[in-house]
Amino acid sequence: MHDLATKTDGGPPKPLRPPELSPEQLPQHVGLVMDGNGRWAQQRGMPRTEGHRRGEAALFEVVEGCLEVGIPYLSAFAFSTENWRRTPDEVRFLLGYSRNVLRRRRDELHARGVRIRWAGRRTRLWRSVLRELDAAAELTAHNTRMTLTLCVNYGARAELADAMATLAQRVVAGELDPKAITEDTIAAALYQPDVPDVDLFLRTSGEQRLSNFLLWQSAYAELVFVDTLFPDFDRVALWDAVVKYATRRRRYGAA
């Protein structure tokens, strides 16, 4: 693994390497709650939207960190079903910014071998946002180095409700016996059924909540909460969380 440079507040960047971990020690899927953008901006006397703007670089630091260490799946919580409750100006900014980030970054991610996918509800989303999400997914559909799922207009309870509605429709149509419904049947009805369960659930900003993110997929995830506000989060902070994950003993209910 070659040397990498991390962000610094001044002076030349410090050469750094990803942690030396075996594939068995690495999480296959990281679920990321990118929290603290608004607080980061407010602490600096800036509008909350500036924190979201600065979060773009942090997200792509995390993507690079995943690529360097060999994590194949990253799901990032970009806009929740509850975020519609924010001020109209902030909602407009978040949706427009999500659209513009995809437009700016999809070619770069494509060149890096990243497959871009989307999880969430289409209802209420702007058509321009949906076009960018669909275009990015189509462009990168055959990439295999890493899968980045952007969770936009996503809520875990909404996902489960949508899965239940899909199964109910199959029951009514006579395609599915209710007695045959299992955990595997439910998992297959989720938004991204081919993405593995979350191994490492990571949240920035010091908050220690799941916030309705990937609840089904995170049933046995290792939870790591860090105090860093998301605009200050980088690949080195990601690797620190991965090292913490590697020290955990995962029993899955066994002794």
JSON list of N, CA and C in Angstrom, two decimals, residues 32-60:
[
{"chain": "A", "resi": 32, "resn": "LEU", "atom": "N", "xyz": [-22.82, 4.91, 6.94]},
{"chain": "A", "resi": 32, "resn": "LEU", "atom": "CA", "xyz": [-22.26, 6.17, 7.41]},
{"chain": "A", "resi": 32, "resn": "LEU", "atom": "C", "xyz": [-23.35, 7.22, 7.59]},
{"chain": "A", "resi": 33, "resn": "VAL", "atom": "N", "xyz": [-23.49, 7.71, 8.82]},
{"chain": "A", "resi": 33, "resn": "VAL", "atom": "CA", "xyz": [-24.37, 8.85, 9.10]},
{"chain": "A", "resi": 33, "resn": "VAL", "atom": "C", "xyz": [-23.47, 10.09, 9.16]},
{"chain": "A", "resi": 34, "resn": "MET", "atom": "N", "xyz": [-23.62, 10.95, 8.17]},
{"chain": "A", "resi": 34, "resn": "MET", "atom": "CA", "xyz": [-22.74, 12.12, 8.02]},
{"chain": "A", "resi": 34, "resn": "MET", "atom": "C", "xyz": [-23.33, 13.28, 8.82]},
{"chain": "A", "resi": 35, "resn": "ASP", "atom": "N", "xyz": [-23.07, 13.30, 10.12]},
{"chain": "A", "resi": 35, "resn": "ASP", "atom": "CA", "xyz": [-23.74, 14.23, 11.02]},
{"chain": "A", "resi": 35, "resn": "ASP", "atom": "C", "xyz": [-22.80, 15.35, 11.45]},
{"chain": "A", "resi": 36, "resn": "GLY", "atom": "N", "xyz": [-23.37, 16.53, 11.68]},
{"chain": "A", "resi": 36, "resn": "GLY", "atom": "CA", "xyz": [-22.61, 17.64, 12.24]},
{"chain": "A", "resi": 36, "resn": "GLY", "atom": "C", "xyz": [-22.28, 18.74, 11.26]},
{"chain": "A", "resi": 37, "resn": "ASN", "atom": "N", "xyz": [-22.78, 18.68, 10.02]},
{"chain": "A", "resi": 37, "resn": "ASN", "atom": "CA", "xyz": [-22.48, 19.72, 9.05]},
{"chain": "A", "resi": 37, "resn": "ASN", "atom": "C", "xyz": [-22.99, 21.08, 9.50]},
{"chain": "A", "resi": 38, "resn": "GLY", "atom": "N", "xyz": [-24.25, 21.11, 9.95]},
{"chain": "A", "resi": 38, "resn": "GLY", "atom": "CA", "xyz": [-24.83, 22.38, 10.37]},
{"chain": "A", "resi": 38, "resn": "GLY", "atom": "C", "xyz": [-24.12, 22.98, 11.56]},
{"chain": "A", "resi": 39, "resn": "ARG", "atom": "N", "xyz": [-23.80, 22.13, 12.55]},
{"chain": "A", "resi": 39, "resn": "ARG", "atom": "CA", "xyz": [-23.10, 22.63, 13.74]},
{"chain": "A", "resi": 39, "resn": "ARG", "atom": "C", "xyz": [-21.70, 23.13, 13.40]},
{"chain": "A", "resi": 40, "resn": "TRP", "atom": "N", "xyz": [-21.04, 22.44, 12.48]},
{"chain": "A", "resi": 40, "resn": "TRP", "atom": "CA", "xyz": [-19.71, 22.87, 12.04]},
{"chain": "A", "resi": 40, "resn": "TRP", "atom": "C", "xyz": [-19.77, 24.30, 11.50]},
{"chain": "A", "resi": 41, "resn": "ALA", "atom": "N", "xyz": [-20.78, 24.56, 10.68]},
{"chain": "A", "resi": 41, "resn": "ALA", "atom": "CA", "xyz": [-20.92, 25.89, 10.09]},
{"chain": "A", "resi": 41, "resn": "ALA", "atom": "C", "xyz": [-21.29, 26.93, 11.14]},
{"chain": "A", "resi": 42, "resn": "GLN", "atom": "N", "xyz": [-22.22, 26.59, 12.02]},
{"chain": "A", "resi": 42, "resn": "GLN", "atom": "CA", "xyz": [-22.67, 27.55, 13.03]},
{"chain": "A", "resi": 42, "resn": "GLN", "atom": "C", "xyz": [-21.54, 27.93, 13.98]},
{"chain": "A", "resi": 43, "resn": "GLN", "atom": "N", "xyz": [-20.67, 26.98, 14.30]},
{"chain": "A", "resi": 43, "resn": "GLN", "atom": "CA", "xyz": [-19.54, 27.27, 15.17]},
{"chain": "A", "resi": 43, "resn": "GLN", "atom": "C", "xyz": [-18.59, 28.29, 14.54]},
{"chain": "A", "resi": 44, "resn": "ARG", "atom": "N", "xyz": [-18.63, 28.41, 13.22]},
{"chain": "A", "resi": 44, "resn": "ARG", "atom": "CA", "xyz": [-17.75, 29.32, 12.49]},
{"chain": "A", "resi": 44, "resn": "ARG", "atom": "C", "xyz": [-18.48, 30.56, 11.98]},
{"chain": "A", "resi": 45, "resn": "GLY", "atom": "N", "xyz": [-19.72, 30.74, 12.45]},
{"chain": "A", "resi": 45, "resn": "GLY", "atom": "CA", "xyz": [-20.48, 31.90, 12.03]},
{"chain": "A", "resi": 45, "resn": "GLY", "atom": "C", "xyz": [-20.94, 31.85, 10.59]},
{"chain": "A", "resi": 46, "resn": "MET", "atom": "N", "xyz": [-21.05, 30.66, 10.03]},
{"chain": "A", "resi": 46, "resn": "MET", "atom": "CA", "xyz": [-21.45, 30.48, 8.64]},
{"chain": "A", "resi": 46, "resn": "MET", "atom": "C", "xyz": [-22.88, 29.95, 8.59]},
{"chain": "A", "resi": 47, "resn": "PRO", "atom": "N", "xyz": [-23.57, 30.10, 7.47]},
{"chain": "A", "resi": 47, "resn": "PRO", "atom": "CA", "xyz": [-24.89, 29.47, 7.32]},
{"chain": "A", "resi": 47, "resn": "PRO", "atom": "C", "xyz": [-24.76, 27.95, 7.33]},
{"chain": "A", "resi": 48, "resn": "ARG", "atom": "N", "xyz": [-25.81, 27.28, 7.79]},
{"chain": "A", "resi": 48, "resn": "ARG", "atom": "CA", "xyz": [-25.78, 25.81, 7.87]},
{"chain": "A", "resi": 48, "resn": "ARG", "atom": "C", "xyz": [-25.45, 25.18, 6.51]},
{"chain": "A", "resi": 49, "resn": "THR", "atom": "N", "xyz": [-25.91, 25.80, 5.46]},
{"chain": "A", "resi": 49, "resn": "THR", "atom": "CA", "xyz": [-25.67, 25.24, 4.13]},
{"chain": "A", "resi": 49, "resn": "THR", "atom": "C", "xyz": [-24.19, 25.14, 3.80]},
{"chain": "A", "resi": 50, "resn": "GLU", "atom": "N", "xyz": [-23.38, 26.03, 4.37]},
{"chain": "A", "resi": 50, "resn": "GLU", "atom": "CA", "xyz": [-21.94, 25.95, 4.11]},
{"chain": "A", "resi": 50, "resn": "GLU", "atom": "C", "xyz": [-21.35, 24.68, 4.71]},
{"chain": "A", "resi": 51, "resn": "GLY", "atom": "N", "xyz": [-21.89, 24.22, 5.83]},
{"chain": "A", "resi": 51, "resn": "GLY", "atom": "CA", "xyz": [-21.43, 22.96, 6.40]},
{"chain": "A", "resi": 51, "resn": "GLY", "atom": "C", "xyz": [-21.73, 21.79, 5.49]},
{"chain": "A", "resi": 52, "resn": "HIS", "atom": "N", "xyz": [-22.92, 21.79, 4.89]},
{"chain": "A", "resi": 52, "resn": "HIS", "atom": "CA", "xyz": [-23.25, 20.73, 3.94]},
{"chain": "A", "resi": 52, "resn": "HIS", "atom": "C", "xyz": [-22.32, 20.79, 2.72]},
{"chain": "A", "resi": 53, "resn": "ARG", "atom": "N", "xyz": [-22.01, 22.01, 2.29]},
{"chain": "A", "resi": 53, "resn": "ARG", "atom": "CA", "xyz": [-21.10, 22.15, 1.16]},
{"chain": "A", "resi": 53, "resn": "ARG", "atom": "C", "xyz": [-19.72, 21.57, 1.48]},
{"chain": "A", "resi": 54, "resn": "ARG", "atom": "N", "xyz": [-19.22, 21.86, 2.68]},
{"chain": "A", "resi": 54, "resn": "ARG", "atom": "CA", "xyz": [-17.91, 21.34, 3.09]},
{"chain": "A", "resi": 54, "resn": "ARG", "atom": "C", "xyz": [-17.94, 19.83, 3.29]},
{"chain": "A", "resi": 55, "resn": "GLY", "atom": "N", "xyz": [-19.13, 19.28, 3.55]},
{"chain": "A", "resi": 55, "resn": "GLY", "atom": "CA", "xyz": [-19.24, 17.84, 3.73]},
{"chain": "A", "resi": 55, "resn": "GLY", "atom": "C", "xyz": [-18.95, 17.04, 2.49]},
{"chain": "A", "resi": 56, "resn": "GLU", "atom": "N", "xyz": [-19.03, 17.67, 1.32]},
{"chain": "A", "resi": 56, "resn": "GLU", "atom": "CA", "xyz": [-18.74, 16.94, 0.08]},
{"chain": "A", "resi": 56, "resn": "GLU", "atom": "C", "xyz": [-17.32, 16.39, 0.08]},
{"chain": "A", "resi": 57, "resn": "ALA", "atom": "N", "xyz": [-16.37, 17.23, 0.44]},
{"chain": "A", "resi": 57, "resn": "ALA", "atom": "CA", "xyz": [-14.97, 16.78, 0.47]},
{"chain": "A", "resi": 57, "resn": "ALA", "atom": "C", "xyz": [-14.78, 15.65, 1.47]},
{"chain": "A", "resi": 58, "resn": "ALA", "atom": "N", "xyz": [-15.47, 15.74, 2.61]},
{"chain": "A", "resi": 58, "resn": "ALA", "atom": "CA", "xyz": [-15.35, 14.70, 3.63]},
{"chain": "A", "resi": 58, "resn": "ALA", "atom": "C", "xyz": [-15.89, 13.37, 3.12]},
{"chain": "A", "resi": 59, "resn": "LEU", "atom": "N", "xyz": [-17.02, 13.41, 2.41]},
{"chain": "A", "resi": 59, "resn": "LEU", "atom": "CA", "xyz": [-17.57, 12.17, 1.87]},
{"chain": "A", "resi": 59, "resn": "LEU", "atom": "C", "xyz": [-16.60, 11.52, 0.91]},
{"chain": "A", "resi": 60, "resn": "PHE", "atom": "N", "xyz": [-15.97, 12.31, 0.06]},
{"chain": "A", "resi": 60, "resn": "PHE", "atom": "CA", "xyz": [-15.06, 11.71, -0.91]},
{"chain": "A", "resi": 60, "resn": "PHE", "atom": "C", "xyz": [-13.73, 11.32, -0.27]}
]
